[in-house]
PDB file of C-alpha atoms and ligand atoms in Angstrom:
ATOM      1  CA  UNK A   1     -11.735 -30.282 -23.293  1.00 98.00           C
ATOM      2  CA  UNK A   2     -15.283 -28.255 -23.233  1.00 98.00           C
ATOM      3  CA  UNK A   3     -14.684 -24.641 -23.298  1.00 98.00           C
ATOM      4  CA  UNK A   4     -17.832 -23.137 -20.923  1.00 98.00           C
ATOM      5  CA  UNK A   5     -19.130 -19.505 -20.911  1.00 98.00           C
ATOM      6  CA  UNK A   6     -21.940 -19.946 -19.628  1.00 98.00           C
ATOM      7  CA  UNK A   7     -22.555 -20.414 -15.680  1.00 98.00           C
ATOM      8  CA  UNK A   8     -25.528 -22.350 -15.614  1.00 98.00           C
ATOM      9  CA  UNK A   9     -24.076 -24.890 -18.095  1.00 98.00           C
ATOM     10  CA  UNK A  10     -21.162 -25.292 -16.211  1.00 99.00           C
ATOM     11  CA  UNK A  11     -23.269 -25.561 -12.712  1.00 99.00           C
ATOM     12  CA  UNK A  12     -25.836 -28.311 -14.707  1.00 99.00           C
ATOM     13  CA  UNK A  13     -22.862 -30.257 -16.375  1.00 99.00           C
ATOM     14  CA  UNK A  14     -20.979 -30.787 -12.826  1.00 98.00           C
ATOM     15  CA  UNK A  15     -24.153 -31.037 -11.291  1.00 98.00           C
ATOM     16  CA  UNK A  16     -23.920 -34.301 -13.212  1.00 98.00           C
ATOM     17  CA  UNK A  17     -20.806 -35.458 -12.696  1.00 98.00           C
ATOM     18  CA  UNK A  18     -21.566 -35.159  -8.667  1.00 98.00           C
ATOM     19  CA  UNK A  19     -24.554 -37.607  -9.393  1.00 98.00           C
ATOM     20  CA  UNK A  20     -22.560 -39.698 -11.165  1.00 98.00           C
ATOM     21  CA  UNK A  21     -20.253 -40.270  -8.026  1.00 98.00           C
ATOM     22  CA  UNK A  22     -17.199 -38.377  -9.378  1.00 98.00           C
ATOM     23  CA  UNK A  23     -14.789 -36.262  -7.805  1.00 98.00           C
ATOM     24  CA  UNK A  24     -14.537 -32.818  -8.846  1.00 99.00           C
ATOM     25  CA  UNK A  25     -11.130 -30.494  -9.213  1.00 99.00           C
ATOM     26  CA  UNK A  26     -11.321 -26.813  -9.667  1.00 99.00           C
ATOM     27  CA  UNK A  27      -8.197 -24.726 -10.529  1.00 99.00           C
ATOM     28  CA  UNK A  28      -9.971 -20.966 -10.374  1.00 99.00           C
ATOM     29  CA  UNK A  29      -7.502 -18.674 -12.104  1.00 98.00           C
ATOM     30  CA  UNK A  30      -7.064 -15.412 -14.117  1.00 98.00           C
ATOM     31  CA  UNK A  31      -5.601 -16.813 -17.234  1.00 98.00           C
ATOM     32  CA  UNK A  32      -1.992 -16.017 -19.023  1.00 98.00           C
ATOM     33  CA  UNK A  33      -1.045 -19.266 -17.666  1.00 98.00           C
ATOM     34  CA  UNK A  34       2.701 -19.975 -16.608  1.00 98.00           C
ATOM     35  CA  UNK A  35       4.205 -23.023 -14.675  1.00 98.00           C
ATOM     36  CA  UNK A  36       2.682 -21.976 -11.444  1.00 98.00           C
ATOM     37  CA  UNK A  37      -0.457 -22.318 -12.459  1.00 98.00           C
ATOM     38  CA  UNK A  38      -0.234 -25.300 -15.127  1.00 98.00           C
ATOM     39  CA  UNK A  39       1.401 -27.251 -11.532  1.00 98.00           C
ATOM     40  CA  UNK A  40      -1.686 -26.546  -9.887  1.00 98.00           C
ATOM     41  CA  UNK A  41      -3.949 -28.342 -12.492  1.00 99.00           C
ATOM     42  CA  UNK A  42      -1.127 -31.476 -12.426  1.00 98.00           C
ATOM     43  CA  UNK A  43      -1.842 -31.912  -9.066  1.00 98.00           C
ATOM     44  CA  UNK A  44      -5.512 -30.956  -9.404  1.00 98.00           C
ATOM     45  CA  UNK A  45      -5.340 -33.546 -12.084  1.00 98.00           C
ATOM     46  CA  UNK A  46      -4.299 -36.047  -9.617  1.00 98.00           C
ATOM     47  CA  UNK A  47      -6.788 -35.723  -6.886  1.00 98.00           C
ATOM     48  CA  UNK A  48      -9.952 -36.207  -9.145  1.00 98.00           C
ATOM     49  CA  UNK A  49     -12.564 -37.364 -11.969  1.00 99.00           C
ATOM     50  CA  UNK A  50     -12.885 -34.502 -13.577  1.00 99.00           C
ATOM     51  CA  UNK A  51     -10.705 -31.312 -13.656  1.00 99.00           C
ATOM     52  CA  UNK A  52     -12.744 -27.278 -13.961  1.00 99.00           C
ATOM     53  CA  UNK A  53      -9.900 -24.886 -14.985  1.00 99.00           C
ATOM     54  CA  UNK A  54     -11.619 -21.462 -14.506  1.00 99.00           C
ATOM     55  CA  UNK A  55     -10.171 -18.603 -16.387  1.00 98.00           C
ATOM     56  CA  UNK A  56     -11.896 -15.127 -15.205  1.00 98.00           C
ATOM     57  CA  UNK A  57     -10.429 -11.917 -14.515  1.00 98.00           C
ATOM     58  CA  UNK A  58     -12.627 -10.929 -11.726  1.00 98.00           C
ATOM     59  CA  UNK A  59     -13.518  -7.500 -11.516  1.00 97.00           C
ATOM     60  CA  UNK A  60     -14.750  -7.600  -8.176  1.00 97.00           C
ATOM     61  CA  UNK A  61     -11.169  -8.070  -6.707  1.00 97.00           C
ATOM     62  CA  UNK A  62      -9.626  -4.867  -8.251  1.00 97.00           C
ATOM     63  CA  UNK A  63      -9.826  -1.261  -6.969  1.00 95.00           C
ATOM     64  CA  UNK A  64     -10.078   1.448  -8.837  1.00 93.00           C
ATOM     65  CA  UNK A  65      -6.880   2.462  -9.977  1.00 90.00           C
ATOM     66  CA  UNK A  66      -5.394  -1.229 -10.276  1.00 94.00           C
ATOM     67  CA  UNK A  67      -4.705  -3.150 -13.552  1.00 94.00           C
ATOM     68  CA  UNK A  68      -8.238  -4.469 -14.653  1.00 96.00           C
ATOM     69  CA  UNK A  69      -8.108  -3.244 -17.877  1.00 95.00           C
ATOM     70  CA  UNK A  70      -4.692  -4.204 -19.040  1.00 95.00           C
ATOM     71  CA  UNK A  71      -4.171  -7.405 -17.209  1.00 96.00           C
ATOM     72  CA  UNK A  72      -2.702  -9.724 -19.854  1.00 96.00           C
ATOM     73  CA  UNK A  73      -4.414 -12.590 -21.387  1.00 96.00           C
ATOM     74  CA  UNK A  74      -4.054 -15.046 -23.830  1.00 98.00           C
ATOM     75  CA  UNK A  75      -7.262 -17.231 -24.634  1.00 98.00           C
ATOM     76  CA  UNK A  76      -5.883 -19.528 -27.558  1.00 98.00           C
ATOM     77  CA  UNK A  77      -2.902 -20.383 -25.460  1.00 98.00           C
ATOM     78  CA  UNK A  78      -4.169 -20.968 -21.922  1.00 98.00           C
ATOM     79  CA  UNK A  79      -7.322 -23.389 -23.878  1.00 98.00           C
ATOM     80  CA  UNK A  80      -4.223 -25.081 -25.641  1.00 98.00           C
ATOM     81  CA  UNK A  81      -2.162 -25.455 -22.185  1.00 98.00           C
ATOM     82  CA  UNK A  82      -4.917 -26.363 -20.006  1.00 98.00           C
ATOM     83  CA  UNK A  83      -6.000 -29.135 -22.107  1.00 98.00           C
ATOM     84  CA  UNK A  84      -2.635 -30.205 -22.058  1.00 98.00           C
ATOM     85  CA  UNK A  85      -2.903 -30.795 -18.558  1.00 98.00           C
ATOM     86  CA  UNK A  86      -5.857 -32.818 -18.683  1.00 98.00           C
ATOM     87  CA  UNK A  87      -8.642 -30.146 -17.890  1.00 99.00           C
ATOM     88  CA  UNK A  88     -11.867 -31.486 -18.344  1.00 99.00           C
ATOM     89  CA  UNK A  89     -13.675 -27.981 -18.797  1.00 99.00           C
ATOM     90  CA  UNK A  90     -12.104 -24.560 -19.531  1.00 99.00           C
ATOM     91  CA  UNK A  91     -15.043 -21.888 -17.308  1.00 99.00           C
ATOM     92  CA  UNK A  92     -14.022 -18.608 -19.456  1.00 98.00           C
ATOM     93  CA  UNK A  93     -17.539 -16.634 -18.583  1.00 98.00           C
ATOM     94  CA  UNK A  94     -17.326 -13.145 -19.634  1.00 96.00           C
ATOM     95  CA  UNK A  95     -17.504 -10.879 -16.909  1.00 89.00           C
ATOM     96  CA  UNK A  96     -21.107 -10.045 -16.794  1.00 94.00           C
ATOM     97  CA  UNK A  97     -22.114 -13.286 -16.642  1.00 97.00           C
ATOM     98  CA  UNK A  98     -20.646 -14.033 -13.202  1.00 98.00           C
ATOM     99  CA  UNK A  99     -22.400 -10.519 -11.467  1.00 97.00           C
ATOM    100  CA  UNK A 100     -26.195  -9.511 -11.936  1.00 96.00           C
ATOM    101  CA  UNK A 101     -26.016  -5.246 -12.186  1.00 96.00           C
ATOM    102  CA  UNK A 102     -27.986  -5.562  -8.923  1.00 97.00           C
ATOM    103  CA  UNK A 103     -25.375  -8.051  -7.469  1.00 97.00           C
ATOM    104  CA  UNK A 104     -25.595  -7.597  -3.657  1.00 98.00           C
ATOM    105  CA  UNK A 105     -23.958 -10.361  -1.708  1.00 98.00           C
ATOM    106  CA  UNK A 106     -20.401 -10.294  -0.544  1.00 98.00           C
ATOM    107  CA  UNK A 107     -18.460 -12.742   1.385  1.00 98.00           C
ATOM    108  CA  UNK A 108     -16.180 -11.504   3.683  1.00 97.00           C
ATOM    109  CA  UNK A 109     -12.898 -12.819   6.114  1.00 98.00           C
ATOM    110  CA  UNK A 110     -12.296  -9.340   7.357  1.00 97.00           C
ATOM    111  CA  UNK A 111      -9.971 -10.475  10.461  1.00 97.00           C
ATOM    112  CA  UNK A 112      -8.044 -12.161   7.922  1.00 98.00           C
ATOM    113  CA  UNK A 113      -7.633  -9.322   5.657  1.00 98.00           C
ATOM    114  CA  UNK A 114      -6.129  -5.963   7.704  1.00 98.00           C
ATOM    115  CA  UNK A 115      -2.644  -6.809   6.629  1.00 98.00           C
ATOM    116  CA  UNK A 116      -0.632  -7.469   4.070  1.00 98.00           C
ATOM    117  CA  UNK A 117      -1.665  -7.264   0.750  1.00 97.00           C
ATOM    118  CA  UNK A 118      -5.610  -6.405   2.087  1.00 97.00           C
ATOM    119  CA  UNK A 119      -4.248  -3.665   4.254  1.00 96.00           C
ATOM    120  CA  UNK A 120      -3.158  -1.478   0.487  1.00 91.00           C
ATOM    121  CA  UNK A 121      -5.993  -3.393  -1.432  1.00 93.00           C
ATOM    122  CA  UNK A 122      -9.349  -2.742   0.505  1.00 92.00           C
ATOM    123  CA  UNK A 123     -12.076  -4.709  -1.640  1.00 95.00           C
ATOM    124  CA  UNK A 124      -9.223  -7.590  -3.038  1.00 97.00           C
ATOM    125  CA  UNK A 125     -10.466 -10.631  -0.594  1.00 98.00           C
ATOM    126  CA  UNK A 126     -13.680  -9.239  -0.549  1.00 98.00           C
ATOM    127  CA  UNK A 127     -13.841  -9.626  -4.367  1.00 98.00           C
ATOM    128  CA  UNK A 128     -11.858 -12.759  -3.993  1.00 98.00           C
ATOM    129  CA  UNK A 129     -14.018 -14.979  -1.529  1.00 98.00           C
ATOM    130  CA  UNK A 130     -16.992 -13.949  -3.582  1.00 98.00           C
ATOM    131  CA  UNK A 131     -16.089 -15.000  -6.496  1.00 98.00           C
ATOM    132  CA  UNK A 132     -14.246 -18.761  -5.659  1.00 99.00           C
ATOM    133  CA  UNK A 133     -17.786 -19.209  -3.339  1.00 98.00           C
ATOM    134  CA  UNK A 134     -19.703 -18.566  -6.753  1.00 98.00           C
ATOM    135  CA  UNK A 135     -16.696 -20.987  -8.666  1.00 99.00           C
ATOM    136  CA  UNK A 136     -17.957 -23.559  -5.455  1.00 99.00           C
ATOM    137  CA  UNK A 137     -21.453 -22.959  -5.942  1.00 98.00           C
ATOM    138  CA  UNK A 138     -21.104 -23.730  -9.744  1.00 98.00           C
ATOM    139  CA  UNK A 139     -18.483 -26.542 -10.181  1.00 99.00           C
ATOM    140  CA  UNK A 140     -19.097 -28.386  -7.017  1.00 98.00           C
ATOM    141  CA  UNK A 141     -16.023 -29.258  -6.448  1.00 98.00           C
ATOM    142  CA  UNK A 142     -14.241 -32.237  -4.023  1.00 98.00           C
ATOM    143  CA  UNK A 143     -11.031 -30.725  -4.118  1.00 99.00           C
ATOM    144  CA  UNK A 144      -9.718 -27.118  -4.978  1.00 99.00           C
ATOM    145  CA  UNK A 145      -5.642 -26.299  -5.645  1.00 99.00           C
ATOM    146  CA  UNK A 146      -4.541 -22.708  -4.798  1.00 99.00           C
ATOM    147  CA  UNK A 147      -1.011 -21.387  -4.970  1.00 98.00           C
ATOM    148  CA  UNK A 148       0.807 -20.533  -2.180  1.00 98.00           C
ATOM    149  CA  UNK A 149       2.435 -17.531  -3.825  1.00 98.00           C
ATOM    150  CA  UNK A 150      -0.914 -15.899  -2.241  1.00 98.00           C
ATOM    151  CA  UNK A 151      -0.433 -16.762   0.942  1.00 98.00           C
ATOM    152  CA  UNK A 152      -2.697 -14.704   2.415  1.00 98.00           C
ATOM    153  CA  UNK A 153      -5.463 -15.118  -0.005  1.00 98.00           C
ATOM    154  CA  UNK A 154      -5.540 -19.252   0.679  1.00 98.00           C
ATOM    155  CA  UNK A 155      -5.375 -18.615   4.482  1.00 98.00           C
ATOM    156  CA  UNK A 156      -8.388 -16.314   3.727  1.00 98.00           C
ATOM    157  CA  UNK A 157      -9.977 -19.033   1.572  1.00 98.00           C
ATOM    158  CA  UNK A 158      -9.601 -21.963   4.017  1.00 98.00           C
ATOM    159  CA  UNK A 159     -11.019 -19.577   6.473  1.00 98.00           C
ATOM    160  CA  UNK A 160     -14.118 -19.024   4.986  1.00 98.00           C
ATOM    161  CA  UNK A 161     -14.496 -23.065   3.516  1.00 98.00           C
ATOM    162  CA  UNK A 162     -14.274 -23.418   7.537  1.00 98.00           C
ATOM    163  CA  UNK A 163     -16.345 -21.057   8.887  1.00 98.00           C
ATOM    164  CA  UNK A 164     -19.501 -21.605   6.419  1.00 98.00           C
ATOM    165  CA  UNK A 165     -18.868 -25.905   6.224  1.00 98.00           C
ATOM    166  CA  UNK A 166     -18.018 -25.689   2.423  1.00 98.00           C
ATOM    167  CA  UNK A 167     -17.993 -29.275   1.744  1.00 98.00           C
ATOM    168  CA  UNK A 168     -14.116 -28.937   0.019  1.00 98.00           C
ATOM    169  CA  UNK A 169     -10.941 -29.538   0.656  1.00 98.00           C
ATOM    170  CA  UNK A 170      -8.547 -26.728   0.089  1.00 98.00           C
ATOM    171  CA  UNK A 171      -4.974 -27.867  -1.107  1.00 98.00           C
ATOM    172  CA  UNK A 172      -1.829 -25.362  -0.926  1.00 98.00           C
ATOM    173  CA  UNK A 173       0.643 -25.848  -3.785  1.00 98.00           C
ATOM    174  CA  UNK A 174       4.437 -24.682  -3.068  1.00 98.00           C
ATOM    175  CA  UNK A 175       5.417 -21.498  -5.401  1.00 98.00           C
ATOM    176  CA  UNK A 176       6.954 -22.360  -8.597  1.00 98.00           C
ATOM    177  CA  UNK A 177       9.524 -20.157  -9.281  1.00 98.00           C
ATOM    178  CA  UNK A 178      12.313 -19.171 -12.415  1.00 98.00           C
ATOM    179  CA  UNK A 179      15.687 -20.623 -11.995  1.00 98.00           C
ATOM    180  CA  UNK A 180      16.978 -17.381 -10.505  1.00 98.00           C
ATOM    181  CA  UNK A 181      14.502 -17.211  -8.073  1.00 98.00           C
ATOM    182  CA  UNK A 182      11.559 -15.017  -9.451  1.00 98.00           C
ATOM    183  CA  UNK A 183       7.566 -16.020  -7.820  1.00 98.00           C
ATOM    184  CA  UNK A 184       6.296 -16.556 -11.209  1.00 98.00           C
ATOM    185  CA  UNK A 185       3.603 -14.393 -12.058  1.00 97.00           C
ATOM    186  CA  UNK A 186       1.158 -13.390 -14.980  1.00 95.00           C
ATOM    187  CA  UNK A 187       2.322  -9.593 -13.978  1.00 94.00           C
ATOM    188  CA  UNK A 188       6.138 -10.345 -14.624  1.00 97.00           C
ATOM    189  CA  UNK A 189       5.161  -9.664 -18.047  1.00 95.00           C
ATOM    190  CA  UNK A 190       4.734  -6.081 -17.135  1.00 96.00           C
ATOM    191  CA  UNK A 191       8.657  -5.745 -16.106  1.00 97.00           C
ATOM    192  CA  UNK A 192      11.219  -4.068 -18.631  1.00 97.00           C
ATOM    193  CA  UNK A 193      14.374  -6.149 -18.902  1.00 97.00           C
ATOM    194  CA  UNK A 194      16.172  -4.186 -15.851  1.00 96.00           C
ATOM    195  CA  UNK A 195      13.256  -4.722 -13.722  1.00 97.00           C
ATOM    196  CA  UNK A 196      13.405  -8.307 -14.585  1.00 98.00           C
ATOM    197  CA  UNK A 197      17.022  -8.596 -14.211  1.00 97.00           C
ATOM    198  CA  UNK A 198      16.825  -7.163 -10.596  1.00 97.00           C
ATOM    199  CA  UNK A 199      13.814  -9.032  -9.526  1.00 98.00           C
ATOM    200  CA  UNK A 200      15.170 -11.726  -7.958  1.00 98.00           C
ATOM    201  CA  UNK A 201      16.509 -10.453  -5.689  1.00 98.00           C
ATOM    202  CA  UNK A 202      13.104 -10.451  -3.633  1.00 98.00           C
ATOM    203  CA  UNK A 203      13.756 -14.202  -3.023  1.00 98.00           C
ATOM    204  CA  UNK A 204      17.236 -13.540  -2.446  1.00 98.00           C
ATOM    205  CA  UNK A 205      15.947 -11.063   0.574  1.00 98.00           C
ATOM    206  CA  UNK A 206      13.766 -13.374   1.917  1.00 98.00           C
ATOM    207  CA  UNK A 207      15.918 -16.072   2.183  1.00 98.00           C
ATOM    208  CA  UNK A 208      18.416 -14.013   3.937  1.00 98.00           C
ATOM    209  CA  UNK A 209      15.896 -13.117   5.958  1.00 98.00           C
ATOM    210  CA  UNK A 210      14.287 -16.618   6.774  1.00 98.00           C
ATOM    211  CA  UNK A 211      18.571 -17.338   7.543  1.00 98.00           C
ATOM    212  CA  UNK A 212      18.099 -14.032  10.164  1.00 98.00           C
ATOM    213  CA  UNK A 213      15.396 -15.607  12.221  1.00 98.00           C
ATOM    214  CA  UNK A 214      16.444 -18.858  12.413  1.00 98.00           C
ATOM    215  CA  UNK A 215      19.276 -17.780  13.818  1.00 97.00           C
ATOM    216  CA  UNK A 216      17.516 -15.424  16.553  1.00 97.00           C
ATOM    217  CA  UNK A 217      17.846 -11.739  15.074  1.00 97.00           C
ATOM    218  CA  UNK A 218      14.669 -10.131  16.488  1.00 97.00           C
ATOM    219  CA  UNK A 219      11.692  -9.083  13.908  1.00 98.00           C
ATOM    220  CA  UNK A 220      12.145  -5.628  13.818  1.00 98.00           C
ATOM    221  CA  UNK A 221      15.685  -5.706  13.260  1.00 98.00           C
ATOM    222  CA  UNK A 222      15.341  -8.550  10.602  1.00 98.00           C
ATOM    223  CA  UNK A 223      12.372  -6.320   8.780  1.00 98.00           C
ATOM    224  CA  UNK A 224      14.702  -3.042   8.910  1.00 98.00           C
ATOM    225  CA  UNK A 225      17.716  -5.599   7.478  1.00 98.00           C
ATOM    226  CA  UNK A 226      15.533  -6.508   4.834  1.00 98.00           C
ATOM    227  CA  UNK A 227      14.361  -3.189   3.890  1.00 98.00           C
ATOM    228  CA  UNK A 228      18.211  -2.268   3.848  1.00 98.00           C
ATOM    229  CA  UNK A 229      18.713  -5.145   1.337  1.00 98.00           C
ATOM    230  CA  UNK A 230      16.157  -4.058  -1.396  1.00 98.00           C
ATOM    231  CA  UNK A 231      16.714  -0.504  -1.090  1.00 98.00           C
ATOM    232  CA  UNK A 232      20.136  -1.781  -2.372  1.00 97.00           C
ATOM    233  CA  UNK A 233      19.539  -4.379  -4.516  1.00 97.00           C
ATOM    234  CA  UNK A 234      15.963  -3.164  -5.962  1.00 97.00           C
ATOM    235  CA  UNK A 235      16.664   0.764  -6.028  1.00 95.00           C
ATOM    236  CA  UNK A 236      13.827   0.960  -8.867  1.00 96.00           C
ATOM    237  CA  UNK A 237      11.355  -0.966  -6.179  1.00 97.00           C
ATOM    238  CA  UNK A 238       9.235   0.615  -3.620  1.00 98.00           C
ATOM    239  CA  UNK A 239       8.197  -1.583  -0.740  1.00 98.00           C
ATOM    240  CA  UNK A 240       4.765  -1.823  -0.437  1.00 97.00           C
ATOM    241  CA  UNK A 241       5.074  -3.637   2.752  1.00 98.00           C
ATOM    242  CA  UNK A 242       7.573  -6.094   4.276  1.00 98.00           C
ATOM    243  CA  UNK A 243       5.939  -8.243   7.219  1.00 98.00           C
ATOM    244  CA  UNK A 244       5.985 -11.210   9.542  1.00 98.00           C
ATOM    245  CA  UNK A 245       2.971 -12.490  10.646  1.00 98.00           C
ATOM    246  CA  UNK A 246       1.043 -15.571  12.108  1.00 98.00           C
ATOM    247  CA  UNK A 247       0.784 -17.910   8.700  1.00 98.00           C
ATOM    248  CA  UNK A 248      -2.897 -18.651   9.957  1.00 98.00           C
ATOM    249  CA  UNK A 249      -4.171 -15.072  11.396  1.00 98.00           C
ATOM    250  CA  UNK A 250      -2.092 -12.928   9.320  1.00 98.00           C
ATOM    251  CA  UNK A 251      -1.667 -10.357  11.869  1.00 98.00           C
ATOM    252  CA  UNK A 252       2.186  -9.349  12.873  1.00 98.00           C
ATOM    253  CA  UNK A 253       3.960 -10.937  14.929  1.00 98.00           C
ATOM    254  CA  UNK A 254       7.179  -9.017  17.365  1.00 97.00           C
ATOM    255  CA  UNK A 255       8.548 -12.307  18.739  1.00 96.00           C
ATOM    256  CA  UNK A 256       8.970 -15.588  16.930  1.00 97.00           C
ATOM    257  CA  UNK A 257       7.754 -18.808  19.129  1.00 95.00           C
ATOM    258  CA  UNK A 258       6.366 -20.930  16.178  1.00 96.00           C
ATOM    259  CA  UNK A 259       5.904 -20.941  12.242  1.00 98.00           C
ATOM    260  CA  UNK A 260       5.821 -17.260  10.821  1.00 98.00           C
ATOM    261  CA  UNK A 261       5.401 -16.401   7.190  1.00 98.00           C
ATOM    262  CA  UNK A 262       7.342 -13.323   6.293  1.00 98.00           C
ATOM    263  CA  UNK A 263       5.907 -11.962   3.235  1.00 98.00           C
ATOM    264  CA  UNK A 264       6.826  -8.727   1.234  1.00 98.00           C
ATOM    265  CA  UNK A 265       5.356  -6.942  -2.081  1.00 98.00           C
ATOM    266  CA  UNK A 266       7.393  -4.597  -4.380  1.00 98.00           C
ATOM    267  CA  UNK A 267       5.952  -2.239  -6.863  1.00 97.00           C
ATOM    268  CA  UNK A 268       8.657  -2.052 -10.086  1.00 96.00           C
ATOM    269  CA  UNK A 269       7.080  -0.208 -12.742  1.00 95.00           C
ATOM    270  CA  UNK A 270       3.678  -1.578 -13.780  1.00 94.00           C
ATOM    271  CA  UNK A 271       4.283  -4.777 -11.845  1.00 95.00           C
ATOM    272  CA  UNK A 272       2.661  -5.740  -7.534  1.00 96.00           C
ATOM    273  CA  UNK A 273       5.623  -8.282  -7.297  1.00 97.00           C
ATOM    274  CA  UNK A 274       4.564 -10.393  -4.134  1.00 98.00           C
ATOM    275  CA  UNK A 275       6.715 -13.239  -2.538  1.00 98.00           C
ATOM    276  CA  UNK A 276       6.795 -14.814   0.977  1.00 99.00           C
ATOM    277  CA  UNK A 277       8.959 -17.406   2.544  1.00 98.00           C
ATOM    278  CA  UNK A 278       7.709 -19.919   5.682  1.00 98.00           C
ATOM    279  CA  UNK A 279      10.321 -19.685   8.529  1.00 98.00           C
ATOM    280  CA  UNK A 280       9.934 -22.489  10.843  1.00 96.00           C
ATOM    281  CA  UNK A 281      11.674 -22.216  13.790  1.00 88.00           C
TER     282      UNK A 281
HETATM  283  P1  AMP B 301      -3.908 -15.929 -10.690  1.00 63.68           P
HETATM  284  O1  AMP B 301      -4.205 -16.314 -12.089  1.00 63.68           O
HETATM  285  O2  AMP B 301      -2.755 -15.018 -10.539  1.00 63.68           O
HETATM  286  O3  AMP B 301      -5.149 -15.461  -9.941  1.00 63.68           O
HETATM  287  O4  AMP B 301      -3.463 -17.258  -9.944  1.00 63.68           O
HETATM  288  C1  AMP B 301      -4.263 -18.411  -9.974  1.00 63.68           C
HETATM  289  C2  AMP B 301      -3.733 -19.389  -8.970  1.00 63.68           C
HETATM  290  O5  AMP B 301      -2.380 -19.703  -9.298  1.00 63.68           O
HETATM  291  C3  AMP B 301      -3.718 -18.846  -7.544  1.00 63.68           C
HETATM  292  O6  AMP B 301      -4.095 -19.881  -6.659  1.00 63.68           O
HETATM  293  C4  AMP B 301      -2.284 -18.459  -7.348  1.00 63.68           C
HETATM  294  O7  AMP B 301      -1.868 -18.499  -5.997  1.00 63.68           O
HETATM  295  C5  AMP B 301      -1.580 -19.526  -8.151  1.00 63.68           C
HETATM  296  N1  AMP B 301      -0.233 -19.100  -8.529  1.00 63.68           N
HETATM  297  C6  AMP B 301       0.122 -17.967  -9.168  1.00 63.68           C
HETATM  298  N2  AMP B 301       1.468 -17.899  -9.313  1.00 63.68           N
HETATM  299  C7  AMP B 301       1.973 -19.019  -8.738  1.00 63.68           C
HETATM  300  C8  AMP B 301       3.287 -19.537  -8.543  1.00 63.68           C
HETATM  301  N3  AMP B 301       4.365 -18.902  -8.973  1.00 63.68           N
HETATM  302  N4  AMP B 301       3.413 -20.725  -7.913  1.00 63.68           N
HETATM  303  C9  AMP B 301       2.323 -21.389  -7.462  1.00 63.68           C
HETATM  304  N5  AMP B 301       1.059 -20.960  -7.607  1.00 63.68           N
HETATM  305  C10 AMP B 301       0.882 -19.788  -8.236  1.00 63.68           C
END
């Protein structure tokens, strides 16, 4: 495995592989790698020629008072692990490599992004959709694997590979989860032991929840159960939001006549824990 810092090499060495006639895989990620993420570069692995792990902690996508500074990171073992799974290249650029001071171009899904997680997060998908069009522009990639523990964010993503003919298919991996239940994350690592011990009962809410609609409670009275639940079960958490929306338009729905995504993020402590479930009626 080649460990790139440098954009252009990475754009000129894929460049090359494209002429060569081989199929491209990018995993774009922010490092401290767990399952979730070393599943998306197995199946990643499987769909191409050559597989671009990126590892970049993208300022762009956090606001001012968010975790930039302290996210966690580990660049010895995330080489080690992603050349375990057969990456190809490791993209590690240091931040000001990615963003010219005068950078001035944004990319933008706004309709996408009033809700959920961009509702409390105003430049996140913003920041996002820049930077995985710059990880297109540069790695060229056939195929690229997101998680579906961002929901929103890959509904955002397929959005904008849509609406500006991004020649690349957009694959949504299932969320990999601990045995009790618990979305991994890189940000579980901010959770003190009771925080942990408590956390999964997210998943346990949602699940209850999902078990609500399917059997015809109405959304607002299935939200209020829900908020009932954690207030119980995660007195240290404060809701951030709890929602049902569209899966594709992300806007709420108040009646359920097709697939809805309920989603939900808890602040405990340090930790944004998000999680969302796909009810289909
Ligand atoms: P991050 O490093 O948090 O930006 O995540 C990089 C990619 O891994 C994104 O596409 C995430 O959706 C995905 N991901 C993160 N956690 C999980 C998980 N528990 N299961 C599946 N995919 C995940």
């Amino acid at each position: 495995m080649n460990v790139i810092t440098d954009p252009k090499a990475l754009q000129a060495q894929c460049l090359t592989w494209r002429n060569e006639g081989l199929r491209i895989g990018l995993v774009p990620t922010m490092g401290y790698f767990h399952d979730g993420h070393l599943a998306l570069m197995e199946r990643a692995r499987e769909l191409c020629d050559k597989l671009v792990v990126s590892l970049f902690v993208n300022p762009a996508q956090f606001g001012e008072n968010e975790d930039l500074d302290s996210y966690p990171h580990d660049m010895e073992g995330d080489s080690a692990k992603a050349e375990a799974r057969g990456a190809d290249v490791l993209f590690a650029p240091p931040a000001g490599a990615m963003y010219e001071p005068d950078h001035a171009t944004w990319i933008e899904v706004p309709e996408l992004g009033k809700h959920l997680c961009g509702a409390q997060r105003p430049v996140h998908f913003r920041g996002v959709c820049t930077v995985v069009a710059k990880l297109f522009m540069l790695a060229q990639p056939a195929v690229a694997v997101f998680g579906q523990k961002d929901w929103q964010q890959l509904a955002i993503l397929k959005r904008m590979v849509r609406d500006l003919n991004i020649p690349v298919e957009i694959i949504g991996h299932e969320i990999v989860r601990e045995a009790d239940g618990l979305a991994l994350s890189s940000r579980n690592a901010y959770l003190t032991q009771e925080e942990r011990a408590a956390a999964p009962a997210i998943r346990k809410g949602l699940l209850e929840l999902a078990d609500r609609i399917r059997a015809g409670e109405d959304v607002a009275a299935a939200k209020r159960g829900l908020a009932e639940n954690f207030a119980a079960s995660l007195p240290m958490g404060e809701v951030d939001y709890i929602e049902i929306v569209d899966p594709e338009r992300i806007v709420p729905v108040e009646e359920v006549d097709g697939p809805v995504l309920a989603a939900v993020a808890i602040r405990m402590g340090r930790a944004r824990l998000i999680d969302n479930i796909l009810i289909e009626v």
